mmCIF file of C-alpha atoms and ligand atoms in Angstrom:
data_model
loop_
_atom_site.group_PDB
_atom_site.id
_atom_site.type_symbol
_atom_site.label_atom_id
_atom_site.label_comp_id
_atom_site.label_asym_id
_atom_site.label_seq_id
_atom_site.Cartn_x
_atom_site.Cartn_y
_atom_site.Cartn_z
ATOM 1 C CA UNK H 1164 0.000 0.000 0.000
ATOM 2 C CA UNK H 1165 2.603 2.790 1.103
ATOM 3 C CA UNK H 1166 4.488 1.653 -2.347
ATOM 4 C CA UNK H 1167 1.585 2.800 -4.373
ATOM 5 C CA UNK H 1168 0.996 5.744 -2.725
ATOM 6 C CA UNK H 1169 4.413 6.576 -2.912
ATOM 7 C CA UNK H 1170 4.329 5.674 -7.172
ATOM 8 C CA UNK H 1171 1.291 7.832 -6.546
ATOM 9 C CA UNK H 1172 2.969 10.360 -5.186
ATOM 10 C CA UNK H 1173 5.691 9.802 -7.719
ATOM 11 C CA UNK H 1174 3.380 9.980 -10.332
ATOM 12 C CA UNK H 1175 2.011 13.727 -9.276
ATOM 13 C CA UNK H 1176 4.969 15.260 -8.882
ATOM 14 C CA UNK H 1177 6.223 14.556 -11.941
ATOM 15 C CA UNK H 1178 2.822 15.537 -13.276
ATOM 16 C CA UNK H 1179 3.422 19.040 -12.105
ATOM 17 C CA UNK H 1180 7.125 19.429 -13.603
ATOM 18 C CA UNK H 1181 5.771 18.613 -16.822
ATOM 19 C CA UNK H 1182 3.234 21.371 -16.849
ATOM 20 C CA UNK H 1183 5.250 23.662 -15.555
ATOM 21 C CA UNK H 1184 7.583 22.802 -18.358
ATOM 22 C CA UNK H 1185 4.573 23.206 -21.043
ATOM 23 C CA UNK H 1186 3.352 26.816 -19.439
ATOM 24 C CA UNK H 1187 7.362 27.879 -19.727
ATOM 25 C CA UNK H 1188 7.617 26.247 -23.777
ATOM 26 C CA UNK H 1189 4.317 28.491 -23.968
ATOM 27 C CA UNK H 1190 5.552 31.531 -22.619
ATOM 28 C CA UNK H 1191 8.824 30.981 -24.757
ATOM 29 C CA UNK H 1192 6.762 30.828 -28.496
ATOM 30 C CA UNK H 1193 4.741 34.132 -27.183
ATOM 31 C CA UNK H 1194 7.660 35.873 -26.422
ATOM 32 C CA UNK H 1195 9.103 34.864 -29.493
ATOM 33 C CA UNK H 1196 5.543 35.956 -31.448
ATOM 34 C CA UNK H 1197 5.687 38.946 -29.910
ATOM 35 C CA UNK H 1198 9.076 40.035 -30.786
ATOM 36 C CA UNK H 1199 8.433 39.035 -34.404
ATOM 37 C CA UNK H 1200 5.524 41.268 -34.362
ATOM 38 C CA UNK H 1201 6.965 44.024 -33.285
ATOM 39 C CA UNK H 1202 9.876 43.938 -35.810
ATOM 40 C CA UNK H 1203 7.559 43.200 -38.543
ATOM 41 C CA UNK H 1204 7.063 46.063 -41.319
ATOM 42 C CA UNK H 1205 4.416 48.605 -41.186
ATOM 43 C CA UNK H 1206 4.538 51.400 -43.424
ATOM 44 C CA UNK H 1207 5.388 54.764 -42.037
ATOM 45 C CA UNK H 1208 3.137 57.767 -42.180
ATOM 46 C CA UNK H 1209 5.300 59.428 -44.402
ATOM 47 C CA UNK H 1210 4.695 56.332 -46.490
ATOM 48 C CA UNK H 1211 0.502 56.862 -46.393
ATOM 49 C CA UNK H 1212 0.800 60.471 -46.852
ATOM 50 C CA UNK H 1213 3.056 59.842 -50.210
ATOM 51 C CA UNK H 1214 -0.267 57.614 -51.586
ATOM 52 C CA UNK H 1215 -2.632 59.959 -50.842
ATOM 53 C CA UNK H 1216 -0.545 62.584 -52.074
ATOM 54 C CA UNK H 1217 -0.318 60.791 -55.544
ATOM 55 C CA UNK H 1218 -4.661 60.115 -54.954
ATOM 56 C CA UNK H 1219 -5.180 63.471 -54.580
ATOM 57 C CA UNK H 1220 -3.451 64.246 -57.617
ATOM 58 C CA UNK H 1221 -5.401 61.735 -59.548
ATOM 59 C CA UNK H 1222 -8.520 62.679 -57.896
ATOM 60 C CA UNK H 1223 -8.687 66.476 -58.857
ATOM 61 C CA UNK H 1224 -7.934 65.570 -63.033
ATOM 62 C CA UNK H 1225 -11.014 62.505 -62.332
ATOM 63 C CA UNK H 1226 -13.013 65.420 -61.786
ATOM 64 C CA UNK H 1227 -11.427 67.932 -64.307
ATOM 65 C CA UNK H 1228 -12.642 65.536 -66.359
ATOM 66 C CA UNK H 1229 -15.828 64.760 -64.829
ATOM 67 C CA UNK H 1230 -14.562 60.881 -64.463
ATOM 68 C CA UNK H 1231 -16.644 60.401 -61.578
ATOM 69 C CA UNK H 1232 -16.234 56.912 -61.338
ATOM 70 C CA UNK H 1233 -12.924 57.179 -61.088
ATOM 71 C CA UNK H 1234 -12.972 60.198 -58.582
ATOM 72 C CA UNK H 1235 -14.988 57.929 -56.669
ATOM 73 C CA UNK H 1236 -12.579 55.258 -56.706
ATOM 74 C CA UNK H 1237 -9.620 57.785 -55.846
ATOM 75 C CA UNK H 1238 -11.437 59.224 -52.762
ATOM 76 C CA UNK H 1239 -11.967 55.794 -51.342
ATOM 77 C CA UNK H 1240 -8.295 55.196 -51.993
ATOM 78 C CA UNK H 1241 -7.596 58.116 -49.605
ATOM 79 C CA UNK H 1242 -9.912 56.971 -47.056
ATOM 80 C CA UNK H 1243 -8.532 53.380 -47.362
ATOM 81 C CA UNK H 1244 -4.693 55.337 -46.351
ATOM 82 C CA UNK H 1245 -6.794 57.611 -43.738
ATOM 83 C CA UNK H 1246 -8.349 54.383 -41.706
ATOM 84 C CA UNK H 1247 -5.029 52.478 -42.394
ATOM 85 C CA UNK H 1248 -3.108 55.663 -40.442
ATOM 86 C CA UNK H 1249 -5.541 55.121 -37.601
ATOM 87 C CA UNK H 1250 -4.858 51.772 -37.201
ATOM 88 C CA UNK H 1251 -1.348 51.769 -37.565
ATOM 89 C CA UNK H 1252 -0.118 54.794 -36.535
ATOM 90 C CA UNK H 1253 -1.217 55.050 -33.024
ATOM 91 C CA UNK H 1254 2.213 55.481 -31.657
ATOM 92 C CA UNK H 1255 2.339 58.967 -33.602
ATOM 93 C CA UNK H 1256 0.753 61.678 -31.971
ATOM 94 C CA UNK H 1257 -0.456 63.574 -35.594
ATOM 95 C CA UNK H 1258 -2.874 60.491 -35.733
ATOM 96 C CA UNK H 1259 -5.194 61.819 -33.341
ATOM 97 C CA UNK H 1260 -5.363 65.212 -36.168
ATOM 98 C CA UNK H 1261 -6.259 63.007 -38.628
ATOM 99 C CA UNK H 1262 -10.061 63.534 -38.076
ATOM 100 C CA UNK H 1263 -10.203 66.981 -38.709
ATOM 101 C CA UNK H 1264 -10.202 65.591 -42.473
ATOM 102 C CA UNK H 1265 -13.539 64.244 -42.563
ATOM 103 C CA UNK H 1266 -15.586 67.139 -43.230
ATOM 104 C CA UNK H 1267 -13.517 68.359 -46.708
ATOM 105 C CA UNK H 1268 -13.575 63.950 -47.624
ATOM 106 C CA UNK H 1269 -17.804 64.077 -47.126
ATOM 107 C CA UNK H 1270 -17.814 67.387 -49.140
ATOM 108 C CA UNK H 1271 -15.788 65.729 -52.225
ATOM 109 C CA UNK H 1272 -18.135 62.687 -51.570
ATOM 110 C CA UNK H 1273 -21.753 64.769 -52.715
ATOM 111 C CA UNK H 1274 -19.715 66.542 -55.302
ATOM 112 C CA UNK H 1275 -18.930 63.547 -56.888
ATOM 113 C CA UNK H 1276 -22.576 62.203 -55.970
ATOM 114 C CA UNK H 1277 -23.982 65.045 -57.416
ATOM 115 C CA UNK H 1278 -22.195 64.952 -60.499
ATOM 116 C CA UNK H 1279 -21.549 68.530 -60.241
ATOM 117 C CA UNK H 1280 -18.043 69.806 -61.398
ATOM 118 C CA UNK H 1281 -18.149 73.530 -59.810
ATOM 119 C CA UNK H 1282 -18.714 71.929 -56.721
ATOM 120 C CA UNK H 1283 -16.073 69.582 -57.033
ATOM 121 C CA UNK H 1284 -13.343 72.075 -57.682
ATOM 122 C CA UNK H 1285 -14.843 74.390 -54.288
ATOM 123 C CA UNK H 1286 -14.243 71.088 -52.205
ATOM 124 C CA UNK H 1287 -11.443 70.014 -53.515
ATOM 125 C CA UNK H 1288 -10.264 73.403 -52.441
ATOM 126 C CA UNK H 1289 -11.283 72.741 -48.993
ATOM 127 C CA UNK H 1290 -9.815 69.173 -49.171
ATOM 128 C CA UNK H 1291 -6.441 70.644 -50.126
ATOM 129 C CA UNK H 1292 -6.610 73.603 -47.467
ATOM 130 C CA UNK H 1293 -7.421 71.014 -44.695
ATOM 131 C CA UNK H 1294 -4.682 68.611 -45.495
ATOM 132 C CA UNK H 1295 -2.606 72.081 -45.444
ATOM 133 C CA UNK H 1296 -3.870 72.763 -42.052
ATOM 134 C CA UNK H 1297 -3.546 69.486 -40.814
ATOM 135 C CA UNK H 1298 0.439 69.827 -41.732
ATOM 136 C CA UNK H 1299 0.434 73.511 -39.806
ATOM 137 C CA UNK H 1300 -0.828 71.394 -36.487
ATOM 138 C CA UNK H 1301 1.094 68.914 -36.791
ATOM 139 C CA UNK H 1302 4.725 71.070 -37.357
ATOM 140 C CA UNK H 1303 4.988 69.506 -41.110
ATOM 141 C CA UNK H 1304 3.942 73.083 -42.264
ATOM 142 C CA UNK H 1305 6.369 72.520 -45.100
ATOM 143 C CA UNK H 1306 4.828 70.193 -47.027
ATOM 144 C CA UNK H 1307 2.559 72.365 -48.411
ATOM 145 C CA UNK H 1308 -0.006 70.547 -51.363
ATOM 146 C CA UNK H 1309 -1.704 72.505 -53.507
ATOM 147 C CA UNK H 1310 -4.022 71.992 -56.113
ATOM 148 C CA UNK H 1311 -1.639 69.983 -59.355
ATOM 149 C CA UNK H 1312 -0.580 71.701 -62.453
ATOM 150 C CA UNK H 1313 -0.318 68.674 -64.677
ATOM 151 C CA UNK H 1314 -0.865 64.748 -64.751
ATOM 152 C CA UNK H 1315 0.742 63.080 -62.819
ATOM 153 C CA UNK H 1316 1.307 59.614 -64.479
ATOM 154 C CA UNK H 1317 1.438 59.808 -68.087
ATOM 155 C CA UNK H 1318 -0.250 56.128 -68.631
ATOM 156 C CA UNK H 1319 -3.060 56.433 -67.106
ATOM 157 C CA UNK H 1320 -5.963 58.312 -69.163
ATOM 158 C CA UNK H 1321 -8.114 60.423 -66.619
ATOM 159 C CA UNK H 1322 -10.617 60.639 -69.206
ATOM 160 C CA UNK H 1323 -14.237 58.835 -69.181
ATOM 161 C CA UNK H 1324 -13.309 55.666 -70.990
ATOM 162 C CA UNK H 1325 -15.766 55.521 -73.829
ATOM 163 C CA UNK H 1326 -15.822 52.019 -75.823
ATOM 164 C CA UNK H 1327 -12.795 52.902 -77.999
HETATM 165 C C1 LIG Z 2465 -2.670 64.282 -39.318
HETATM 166 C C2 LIG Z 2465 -3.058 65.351 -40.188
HETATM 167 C C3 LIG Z 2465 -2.714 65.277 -41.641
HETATM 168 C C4 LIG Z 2465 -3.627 65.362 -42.666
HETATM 169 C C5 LIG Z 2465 -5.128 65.531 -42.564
HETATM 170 C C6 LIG Z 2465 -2.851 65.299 -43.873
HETATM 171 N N1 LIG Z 2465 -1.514 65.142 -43.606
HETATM 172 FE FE1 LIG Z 2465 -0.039 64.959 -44.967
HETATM 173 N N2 LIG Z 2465 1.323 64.753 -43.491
HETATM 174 C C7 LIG Z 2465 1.040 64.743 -42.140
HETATM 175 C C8 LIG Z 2465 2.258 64.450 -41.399
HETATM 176 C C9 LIG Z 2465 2.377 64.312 -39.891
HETATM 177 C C10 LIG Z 2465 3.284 64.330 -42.361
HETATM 178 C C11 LIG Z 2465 4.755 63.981 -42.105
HETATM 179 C C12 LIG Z 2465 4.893 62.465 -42.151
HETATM 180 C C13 LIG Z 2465 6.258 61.949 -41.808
HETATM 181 O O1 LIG Z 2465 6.606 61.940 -40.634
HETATM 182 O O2 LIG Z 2465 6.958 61.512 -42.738
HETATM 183 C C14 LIG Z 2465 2.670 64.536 -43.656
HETATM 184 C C15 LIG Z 2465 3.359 64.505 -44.856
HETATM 185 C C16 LIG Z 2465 2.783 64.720 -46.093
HETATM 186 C C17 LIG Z 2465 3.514 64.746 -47.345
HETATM 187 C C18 LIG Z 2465 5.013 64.604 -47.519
HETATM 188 C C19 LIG Z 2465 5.313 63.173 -47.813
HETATM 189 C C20 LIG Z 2465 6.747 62.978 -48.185
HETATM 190 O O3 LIG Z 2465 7.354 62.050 -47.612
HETATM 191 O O4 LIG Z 2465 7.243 63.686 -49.043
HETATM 192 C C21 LIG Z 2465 2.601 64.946 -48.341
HETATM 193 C C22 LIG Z 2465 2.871 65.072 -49.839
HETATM 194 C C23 LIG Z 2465 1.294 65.021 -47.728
HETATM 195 N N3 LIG Z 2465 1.457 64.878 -46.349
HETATM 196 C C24 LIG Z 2465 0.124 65.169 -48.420
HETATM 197 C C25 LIG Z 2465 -1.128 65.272 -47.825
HETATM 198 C C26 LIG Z 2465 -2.360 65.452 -48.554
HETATM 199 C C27 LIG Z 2465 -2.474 65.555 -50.067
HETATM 200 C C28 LIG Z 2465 -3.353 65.517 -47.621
HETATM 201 C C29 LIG Z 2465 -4.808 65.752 -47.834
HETATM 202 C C30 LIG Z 2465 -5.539 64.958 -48.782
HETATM 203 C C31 LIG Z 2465 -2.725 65.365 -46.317
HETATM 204 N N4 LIG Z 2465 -1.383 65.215 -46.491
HETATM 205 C C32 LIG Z 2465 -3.425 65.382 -45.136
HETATM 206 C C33 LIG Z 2465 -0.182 64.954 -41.546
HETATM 207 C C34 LIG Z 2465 -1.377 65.115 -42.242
#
């Protein structure tokens, strides 16, 4: 009797080193997670603001040439960079300006639902004046954008394509 309670015995001891060795192999692999995670890639905001800088672009000669579809598209692209700079960008402190964008993106949004090109150029105005503003908050009052002078990729036609 006292030799099976001593295997017993035996038997739970053991028992407990082995978990203990489990919870420290588990602890190891999310240690090891973690520090992959945090050296994994994310783009920086410099990185975002460079797309929407070229969306912008593309966006105001979409409605020069009253291409709404494709101003459509381009405004969601900016929105797309906007959440993304939300999400991975908390760390910066200009993130929590980012906001202040929404109004001038919702203005573009019913000139482009409205089909109406006056009131597309007036809010891209205000789109370009609040991204200017946003840059004065946030120090980066140098990078000043402004409404573009020319195309800004030369293969890709900004025009409505019509069944050519
Ligand atoms: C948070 C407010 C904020 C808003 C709104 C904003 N920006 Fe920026 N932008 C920044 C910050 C911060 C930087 C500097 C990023 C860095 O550290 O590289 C920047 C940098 C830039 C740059 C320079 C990128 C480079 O590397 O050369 C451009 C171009 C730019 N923004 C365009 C725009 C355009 C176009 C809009 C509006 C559609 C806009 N930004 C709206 C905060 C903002």
């Amino acid at each position: 009797m006292k030799q099976i309670l001593l295997v017993l015995l035996f038997i739970g001891i053991w028992g407990c080193g082995q978990q203990k060795n489990n919870s420290q192999n588990l602890q190891n692999r999310i240690d090891s997670l973690e520090l992959k995670l945090a050296e994994s890639y994310k783009p920086g905001f410099g990185e975002f603001m460079s797309g929407i800088q070229a969306h912008h672009s593309k966006l105001w000669f979409a409605g020069q040439n009253q291409n709404w579809k494709l101003a459509d598209f381009e405004i969601h692209e900016i929105m797309e960079a906007i959440e993304d700079i939300q999400k991975y960008e908390t760390d910066r402190k200009e993130s929590q300006l980012i906001k202040m964008i929404n109004p001038a993106i919702d203005s573009i949004n019913q000139a482009i639902k409205k089909e109406d090109p006056t009131l597309f150029k007036t809010n891209f105005t205000y789109l370009t004046n609040t991204c200017n503003a946003c840059h004065r908050a946030a120090n980066f009052e140098f990078n000043v954008v402004k409404i573009p002078d020319s195309l800004p990729f030369s293969n890709q036609d900004f025009k409505v394509n019509e069944q050519k």
